[in-house]
Coordinates of C-alpha atoms and ligand atoms in Angstrom, one line a residue:
X21 CA -3.8 -1.1 23.2
X22 CA -4.1 -0.8 19.5
X23 CA -7.4 0.1 18.0
X24 CA -9.2 -2.1 15.5
X25 CA -9.2 -0.8 11.9
X26 CA -10.9 2.6 11.6
X27 CA -14.7 2.5 11.6
X28 CA -16.6 4.3 8.9
X29 CA -15.2 7.9 9.0
X30 CA -17.8 10.1 7.5
X31 CA -16.5 12.4 4.8
X32 CA -19.5 14.5 5.5
X33 CA -17.9 15.9 8.6
X34 CA -15.4 17.7 6.4
X35 CA -16.8 21.2 6.1
X36 CA -14.7 22.5 3.3
X37 CA -15.7 19.9 0.8
X38 CA -19.3 18.9 0.8
X39 CA -18.8 16.7 -2.2
X40 CA -17.1 14.2 0.0
X41 CA -20.4 13.2 1.5
X42 CA -21.3 10.3 -0.8
X43 CA -18.1 8.3 -1.3
X44 CA -17.8 5.6 -1.9
X45 CA -21.4 4.8 -3.0
X46 CA -22.9 1.3 -2.5
X47 CA -21.2 0.2 -5.7
X48 CA -17.8 1.4 -4.6
X49 CA -17.6 4.5 -6.8
X50 CA -15.3 7.3 -5.5
X51 CA -16.7 10.0 -7.7
X52 CA -15.8 9.0 -11.2
X53 CA -13.4 6.2 -10.1
X54 CA -13.6 2.7 -8.6
X55 CA -16.6 0.5 -9.4
X56 CA -16.6 -3.1 -10.6
X57 CA -15.4 -3.8 -14.2
X58 CA -15.1 -7.6 -14.2
X59 CA -16.4 -10.5 -16.2
X60 CA -19.8 -11.7 -15.0
X61 CA -18.4 -14.9 -13.6
X62 CA -16.7 -12.9 -10.8
X63 CA -19.9 -11.1 -9.7
X64 CA -21.0 -13.8 -7.3
X65 CA -17.6 -14.0 -5.6
X66 CA -17.5 -10.2 -5.2
X67 CA -21.1 -10.1 -3.8
X68 CA -20.2 -12.8 -1.3
X69 CA -17.1 -10.9 -0.3
X70 CA -18.9 -7.6 0.2
X71 CA -21.5 -9.3 2.4
X72 CA -18.9 -11.2 4.4
X73 CA -16.8 -8.1 4.9
X74 CA -19.8 -6.0 6.0
X75 CA -20.7 -8.7 8.5
X76 CA -17.1 -9.1 9.8
X77 CA -16.7 -5.4 10.3
X78 CA -19.8 -5.3 12.4
X79 CA -18.8 -8.3 14.5
X80 CA -16.9 -7.5 17.7
X81 CA -15.4 -11.0 17.7
X82 CA -13.7 -10.4 14.3
X83 CA -12.4 -7.1 15.4
X84 CA -11.1 -8.7 18.7
X85 CA -9.3 -11.5 16.8
X86 CA -7.7 -9.1 14.4
X87 CA -6.7 -6.6 17.1
X88 CA -5.0 -9.4 19.1
X89 CA -3.1 -10.7 16.1
X90 CA -2.0 -7.2 15.1
X91 CA -0.6 -6.8 18.6
X92 CA 0.9 -10.2 19.4
X93 CA 1.8 -11.4 15.9
X94 CA 2.5 -8.3 13.8
X95 CA 4.0 -6.3 16.7
X96 CA 1.6 -3.3 16.7
X97 CA 1.4 -0.5 17.5
X98 CA 4.5 0.3 15.4
X99 CA 6.4 3.3 16.9
X100 CA 6.3 6.9 15.7
X101 CA 10.0 7.9 15.8
X102 CA 11.4 11.4 15.8
X103 CA 14.4 11.3 13.4
X104 CA 16.4 14.0 15.2
X105 CA 19.7 13.7 13.2
X106 CA 18.0 13.4 9.8
X107 CA 15.9 16.5 10.7
X108 CA 18.9 18.5 11.8
X109 CA 20.7 17.6 8.6
X110 CA 17.7 18.6 6.4
X111 CA 17.3 21.8 8.4
X112 CA 13.8 23.1 9.2
X113 CA 10.8 20.9 10.1
X114 CA 10.9 18.0 12.5
X115 CA 10.7 14.7 10.6
X116 CA 8.9 11.8 12.2
X117 CA 8.9 8.2 10.9
X118 CA 5.9 5.9 11.3
X119 CA 7.9 2.6 11.6
X120 CA 6.0 0.1 9.4
X121 CA 9.4 -1.4 8.7
X122 CA 9.3 -2.9 12.2
X123 CA 6.1 -4.9 11.4
X124 CA 6.4 -8.7 11.1
X125 CA 7.8 -9.5 7.6
X126 CA 9.2 -6.0 7.3
X127 CA 6.5 -3.9 5.7
X128 CA 2.9 -2.7 6.1
X129 CA 1.5 -5.5 3.8
X130 CA 1.0 -7.9 6.6
X131 CA -1.8 -5.7 8.0
X132 CA -3.9 -6.4 5.0
X133 CA -2.9 -10.0 4.4
X134 CA -3.8 -10.9 8.0
X135 CA -7.2 -9.1 7.8
X136 CA -8.1 -10.8 4.5
X137 CA -6.7 -14.1 5.8
X138 CA -9.1 -14.0 8.8
X139 CA -11.9 -13.1 6.5
X140 CA -11.1 -16.2 4.4
X141 CA -11.4 -18.4 7.5
X142 CA -14.7 -16.7 8.3
X143 CA -16.0 -17.4 4.8
X144 CA -15.2 -21.1 5.3
X145 CA -12.7 -21.1 2.5
X146 CA -9.5 -23.2 2.7
X147 CA -7.3 -21.6 0.0
X148 CA -5.9 -18.2 -0.8
X149 CA -4.3 -16.9 -3.9
X150 CA -2.3 -13.7 -4.4
X151 CA -0.3 -11.8 -7.1
X152 CA 3.0 -10.4 -6.3
X153 CA 5.6 -8.2 -8.0
X154 CA 8.5 -7.6 -5.7
X155 CA 7.4 -10.6 -3.6
X156 CA 6.5 -8.6 -0.5
X157 CA 2.7 -9.1 -0.8
X158 CA 3.4 -12.8 -1.6
X159 CA 5.5 -13.2 1.5
X160 CA 2.9 -11.4 3.7
X161 CA 0.1 -13.6 2.2
X162 CA 2.2 -16.8 2.6
X163 CA 2.9 -15.8 6.2
X164 CA -0.7 -15.3 7.1
X165 CA -1.7 -18.5 5.3
X166 CA 0.9 -20.5 7.3
X167 CA -0.3 -19.1 10.6
X168 CA -4.0 -19.6 9.7
X169 CA -3.5 -23.1 8.1
X170 CA -4.6 -22.1 4.6
X171 CA -3.3 -23.4 1.3
X172 CA -1.6 -20.6 -0.6
X173 CA -0.7 -20.2 -4.3
X174 CA 1.1 -17.0 -5.4
X175 CA 1.2 -15.8 -9.0
X176 CA 4.5 -14.1 -10.0
X177 CA 5.9 -13.1 -13.3
X178 CA 9.0 -15.1 -14.2
X179 CA 11.0 -12.0 -14.7
X180 CA 10.1 -10.9 -11.2
X181 CA 11.0 -14.4 -9.9
X182 CA 14.4 -14.0 -11.3
X183 CA 14.9 -10.5 -9.8
X184 CA 13.4 -11.3 -6.4
X185 CA 14.8 -14.8 -5.7
X186 CA 15.1 -14.4 -1.9
X187 CA 11.4 -13.7 -1.6
X188 CA 10.5 -16.7 -3.8
X189 CA 12.5 -18.9 -1.4
X190 CA 10.8 -17.3 1.6
X191 CA 7.3 -18.0 0.2
X192 CA 8.2 -21.6 -0.6
X193 CA 9.7 -22.1 2.8
X194 CA 6.4 -20.8 4.3
X195 CA 4.6 -23.6 2.4
X196 CA 3.2 -21.5 -0.5
X197 CA 3.4 -22.6 -4.2
X198 CA 4.8 -19.9 -6.4
X199 CA 3.4 -20.1 -9.9
X200 CA 5.5 -18.4 -12.6
X201 CA 3.6 -16.3 -15.2
X202 CA 5.2 -16.2 -18.7
X203 CA 2.8 -13.9 -20.5
X204 CA 3.4 -10.3 -21.5
X205 CA 6.5 -8.7 -19.9
X206 CA 6.4 -11.4 -17.2
X207 CA 5.8 -8.9 -14.3
X208 CA 3.1 -7.8 -11.9
X209 CA 0.4 -6.8 -14.4
X210 CA 0.3 -10.2 -16.0
X211 CA 0.5 -12.0 -12.6
X212 CA -2.6 -10.1 -11.5
X213 CA -4.5 -11.1 -14.7
X214 CA -3.6 -14.7 -14.1
X215 CA -4.7 -14.6 -10.4
X216 CA -8.1 -13.1 -11.5
X217 CA -8.5 -15.9 -14.0
X218 CA -7.8 -18.5 -11.3
X219 CA -10.4 -16.9 -9.0
X220 CA -13.1 -17.1 -11.7
X221 CA -12.8 -20.9 -11.5
X222 CA -12.0 -21.3 -7.8
X223 CA -14.0 -18.8 -5.9
X224 CA -16.2 -21.4 -4.2
X225 CA -13.3 -22.5 -2.1
X226 CA -10.7 -19.8 -2.7
X227 CA -10.3 -16.2 -1.6
X228 CA -8.1 -13.8 -3.7
X229 CA -6.1 -11.5 -1.4
X230 CA -5.4 -8.4 -3.5
X231 CA -2.3 -6.6 -2.1
X232 CA -3.2 -3.0 -2.5
X233 CA -6.2 -0.5 -2.7
X234 CA -6.8 -1.5 -6.3
X235 CA -9.0 -4.0 -8.0
X236 CA -12.9 -4.1 -8.1
X237 CA -15.1 -3.1 -5.2
X238 CA -14.9 -4.0 -2.3
X239 CA -11.1 -4.4 -2.5
X240 CA -10.2 -0.7 -2.5
X241 CA -12.4 0.0 0.6
X242 CA -11.5 -3.2 2.4
X243 CA -7.7 -2.9 2.0
X244 CA -7.8 0.7 3.0
X245 CA -9.7 -0.2 6.2
X246 CA -7.2 -2.9 7.1
X247 CA -4.4 -0.5 6.5
X248 CA -6.1 2.4 8.3
X249 CA -4.6 1.0 11.6
X250 CA -1.4 2.9 10.5
X251 CA -3.2 6.2 10.5
X252 CA -5.3 5.5 13.5
X253 CA -2.2 4.8 15.6
X254 CA -0.3 7.6 14.0
X255 CA -3.0 10.2 14.9
X256 CA -3.0 9.1 18.5
X257 CA 0.8 9.1 18.6
X258 CA 1.0 12.6 17.1
X259 CA -1.3 13.9 19.8
X260 CA 0.7 12.2 22.6
X261 CA 4.2 12.9 21.3
X262 CA 3.9 16.2 19.4
X263 CA 0.8 17.5 21.2
X264 CA -1.1 18.2 18.0
X265 CA -1.6 16.9 14.5
X266 CA 1.4 17.2 12.0
X267 CA 1.5 19.8 9.2
X268 CA 2.1 17.2 6.6
X269 CA 2.0 13.5 6.1
X270 CA 4.1 12.0 3.3
X271 CA 3.7 8.4 1.9
X272 CA 4.9 6.6 -1.2
X273 CA 2.3 5.5 -3.7
X274 CA 2.4 2.3 -5.8
X275 CA -1.1 0.9 -5.7
X276 CA -1.5 3.2 -2.8
X277 CA -2.3 1.0 0.3
X278 CA 0.3 2.3 2.7
X279 CA -0.6 5.9 1.7
X280 CA -4.4 5.3 2.0
X281 CA -3.8 3.6 5.3
X282 CA -2.0 6.5 6.9
X283 CA -4.1 9.3 5.1
X284 CA -7.6 8.0 5.8
X285 CA -7.9 8.8 9.5
X286 CA -6.7 12.4 8.7
X287 CA -9.1 13.0 5.8
X288 CA -11.4 15.0 8.0
X289 CA -8.5 17.2 9.3
X290 CA -8.2 19.8 6.5
X291 CA -5.2 21.4 8.3
X292 CA -3.1 18.3 7.7
X293 CA -1.6 18.2 4.2
X294 CA -1.5 14.8 2.6
X295 CA 1.2 14.1 0.0
X296 CA 1.5 11.0 -2.1
X297 CA 4.9 10.4 -3.7
X298 CA 4.9 8.4 -6.9
X299 CA 7.8 6.7 -8.7
X300 CA 9.3 9.3 -11.1
X301 CA 11.8 6.7 -12.3
X302 CA 14.2 8.0 -15.0
X303 CA 11.9 10.9 -16.0
X304 CA 8.6 11.9 -17.4
X305 CA 8.8 9.9 -20.7
X306 CA 6.4 6.9 -21.4
X307 CA 8.0 3.8 -20.0
X308 CA 10.4 5.7 -17.8
X309 CA 8.3 6.0 -14.7
X310 CA 5.4 4.5 -12.8
X311 CA 3.7 7.8 -11.7
X312 CA 0.1 7.0 -12.6
X313 CA -1.5 10.2 -11.3
X314 CA 1.3 12.5 -12.4
X315 CA 1.7 11.0 -15.9
X316 CA -1.4 8.8 -16.5
X317 CA -5.0 9.4 -17.6
X318 CA -8.3 8.0 -16.4
X319 CA -8.9 4.4 -17.6
X320 CA -9.9 0.9 -16.5
X321 CA -7.3 -1.5 -15.1
X322 CA -7.8 -4.7 -13.1
X323 CA -11.5 -4.2 -12.4
X324 CA -11.8 -0.5 -11.5
X325 CA -11.5 2.9 -13.0
X326 CA -8.6 5.2 -12.0
X327 CA -5.5 6.8 -13.4
X328 CA -3.6 4.4 -15.6
X329 CA -0.4 4.9 -17.5
X330 CA -1.3 4.3 -21.2
X331 CA 0.3 4.4 -24.6
X332 CA -1.1 6.7 -27.3
X333 CA -3.6 3.9 -28.3
X334 CA -5.0 3.7 -24.7
X335 CA -3.3 0.4 -23.9
X336 CA -1.8 0.0 -20.5
X337 CA 1.9 0.8 -20.8
X338 CA 5.0 -0.9 -19.4
X339 CA 6.3 1.2 -16.5
X340 CA 9.6 1.6 -14.7
X341 CA 10.8 2.2 -11.1
X342 CA 13.9 1.5 -9.2
X343 CA 11.6 0.0 -6.6
X344 CA 9.7 -3.1 -7.6
X345 CA 6.9 -2.3 -5.2
X346 CA 6.0 1.0 -7.0
X347 CA 6.4 -0.6 -10.4
X348 CA 2.6 -0.7 -11.2
X349 CA 0.8 1.2 -14.1
X350 CA -2.3 2.0 -12.0
X351 CA -3.3 3.5 -8.6
X352 CA -6.1 2.9 -6.2
X353 CA -9.4 4.8 -7.2
X354 CA -9.6 6.7 -3.9
X355 CA -6.3 8.3 -4.6
X356 CA -7.7 9.4 -8.0
X357 CA -10.6 10.9 -6.1
X358 CA -8.5 12.6 -3.5
X359 CA -6.3 14.0 -6.3
X360 CA -9.3 15.4 -8.3
X361 CA -10.9 16.9 -5.2
X362 CA -7.7 18.4 -4.0
X363 CA -7.7 16.6 -0.6
X364 CA -4.3 15.1 -1.3
X365 CA -1.4 16.2 -3.6
X366 CA 0.6 13.8 -5.7
X367 CA 4.1 14.3 -7.1
X368 CA 6.9 12.2 -8.4
X369 CA 10.4 11.6 -7.0
X370 CA 13.1 10.1 -9.3
X371 CA 15.1 6.9 -8.9
X372 CA 18.2 9.0 -8.2
X373 CA 16.5 11.1 -5.5
X374 CA 15.1 7.9 -3.9
X375 CA 18.6 6.3 -3.9
X376 CA 20.1 9.4 -2.3
X377 CA 17.4 9.5 0.4
X378 CA 18.0 5.8 1.0
X379 CA 21.6 6.5 1.8
X380 CA 20.9 9.6 3.9
X381 CA 18.4 8.0 6.2
X382 CA 20.6 4.9 6.6
X383 CA 23.7 6.9 7.6
X384 CA 21.8 9.6 9.7
X385 CA 19.6 7.2 11.7
X386 CA 20.8 3.6 11.3
X387 CA 17.5 2.7 9.6
X388 CA 17.8 1.1 6.2
X389 CA 14.5 1.9 4.4
X390 CA 12.8 0.1 1.5
X391 CA 13.5 1.8 -1.8
X392 CA 9.7 2.4 -2.0
X393 CA 9.7 4.2 1.3
X394 CA 12.8 6.1 0.2
X395 CA 10.7 8.0 -2.3
X396 CA 8.6 9.5 0.6
X397 CA 11.8 10.2 2.6
X398 CA 13.2 12.1 -0.4
X399 CA 10.3 14.4 -0.6
X400 CA 10.3 15.0 3.2
X401 CA 14.0 16.0 2.8
X402 CA 13.0 18.6 0.1
X403 CA 10.1 19.9 2.1
X404 CA 11.6 20.2 5.6
X405 CA 13.9 23.2 4.8
X406 CA 10.9 25.2 3.5
X407 CA 9.1 24.9 6.8
X408 CA 10.0 26.3 10.2
X409 CA 11.5 24.2 13.1
X410 CA 8.1 24.1 14.8
X411 CA 6.5 22.2 11.9
X412 CA 6.2 18.4 11.9
X413 CA 6.3 16.1 8.9
X414 CA 5.3 12.4 9.3
X415 CA 6.8 10.0 6.8
X416 CA 5.2 6.6 6.5
X417 CA 8.2 4.3 6.4
X418 CA 6.4 1.5 4.7
X419 CA 9.1 -1.1 4.8
X420 CA 12.7 -2.0 5.6
X421 CA 15.4 -2.2 2.9
X422 CA 17.2 -5.4 3.5
X423 CA 15.5 -6.8 0.3
X424 CA 17.0 -3.9 -1.7
X425 CA 20.6 -4.2 -0.7
X426 CA 21.8 -6.2 -3.7
X427 CA 20.1 -3.7 -6.1
X428 CA 21.5 -0.6 -4.2
X429 CA 25.0 -2.0 -4.2
X430 CA 24.7 -2.7 -7.9
X431 CA 23.4 0.8 -8.6
X432 CA 26.1 2.4 -6.5
X433 CA 28.7 0.5 -8.5
X434 CA 30.5 -0.9 -5.5
Ligands
PLP501 C1 4.4 -3.0 -1.8 C2 5.1 -1.9 -1.1 C3 4.8 -0.6 -1.4 C4 3.8 -0.1 -2.4 O1 2.5 -0.6 -2.2 P1 1.4 0.4 -1.8 O2 0.1 -0.4 -2.0 O3 1.4 1.6 -2.6 O4 1.6 0.7 -0.3 C5 5.4 0.4 -0.7 N1 6.4 0.1 0.3 C6 6.7 -1.2 0.5 C7 7.7 -1.4 1.6 C8 6.1 -2.2 -0.1 O5 6.4 -3.5 0.1

């Protein structure tokens, strides 16, 4: 039986870092990061959301509903798979894959969309809105909305609509309206601004389902909690299948939700190394990558304070990644906190390395990973030979790669 999303783990239990004891505070601050930087018109909606979420978490009926849907609708628990051939080829540590690619709609995003969808019903609201870049969060939200009988509008940059046409069609088939956003560079950042603007006017009857551990409090905490089912299952599976906890857990980081979801239940296990892999793109230059912690600086974006990729004037910069899901100039505030306190390490993997890892996993195991997840696989392949054969690395395989085939074929020049 899958467990409900992780209850409040107390950072205080972590003996090596007493400073973890007070995060987040009541206003959603993870140390210097997080918080609520929004126009006043959104305060009422955020307060209502905080209260509704706190009540839902404490209500066994909500947990029971979510647990049942995660099992029967999403297909949880997702397996922990020992990638024997990939490990043998890498030489060294055993590489395990947490198979979020097998979740309904093909990625971890459904865990969060479903949790927030149920919360929407509980708040008595009839409509959800979402922003989407690659379209994966839009598809997950449109899916949850169809199943729960909610109206659904998804904001998407027109450039992204062009690049991600199959996902636009999926959302429309599911009954969602996809609203093209023409402003700025017509990608995710602008779609997010537009969705926030909609919510300012519609929050009496509409819930805004943010797709990652970003945005104003309580989104970073709430989305992490809904995604923590990944780490909760993984922890139990490691104990059953490996007989102990793994040496290292590796996850790709866009906004940071799949990483936060698998990291969080291990935060109080200091012997487990947590590694977040950002999109290194074409290299370290401004505009060439989307590695917010590696190449950004503290700033405010979309309602909270975290690392943001900025130009020399402090404006949020345009970013690049081979994978649309990592193509975001910010990162969740809890990752900024884990970075600064040393609980997790963050590094970047380039487009080229991710593309190579995509091919290696596909050929070695018959699993076609998302280009996002391929970043985590790439780092695991570098790390494995430096560890002994007794060591275990868990990679969060956040999604499947069917959506990326056209792009990969184009890049490989076939
Ligand atoms: C959206 C997406 C990501 C990036 O989002 P996070 O919030 O960082 O998890 C990673 N992998 C896949 C498959 C995605 O769809």
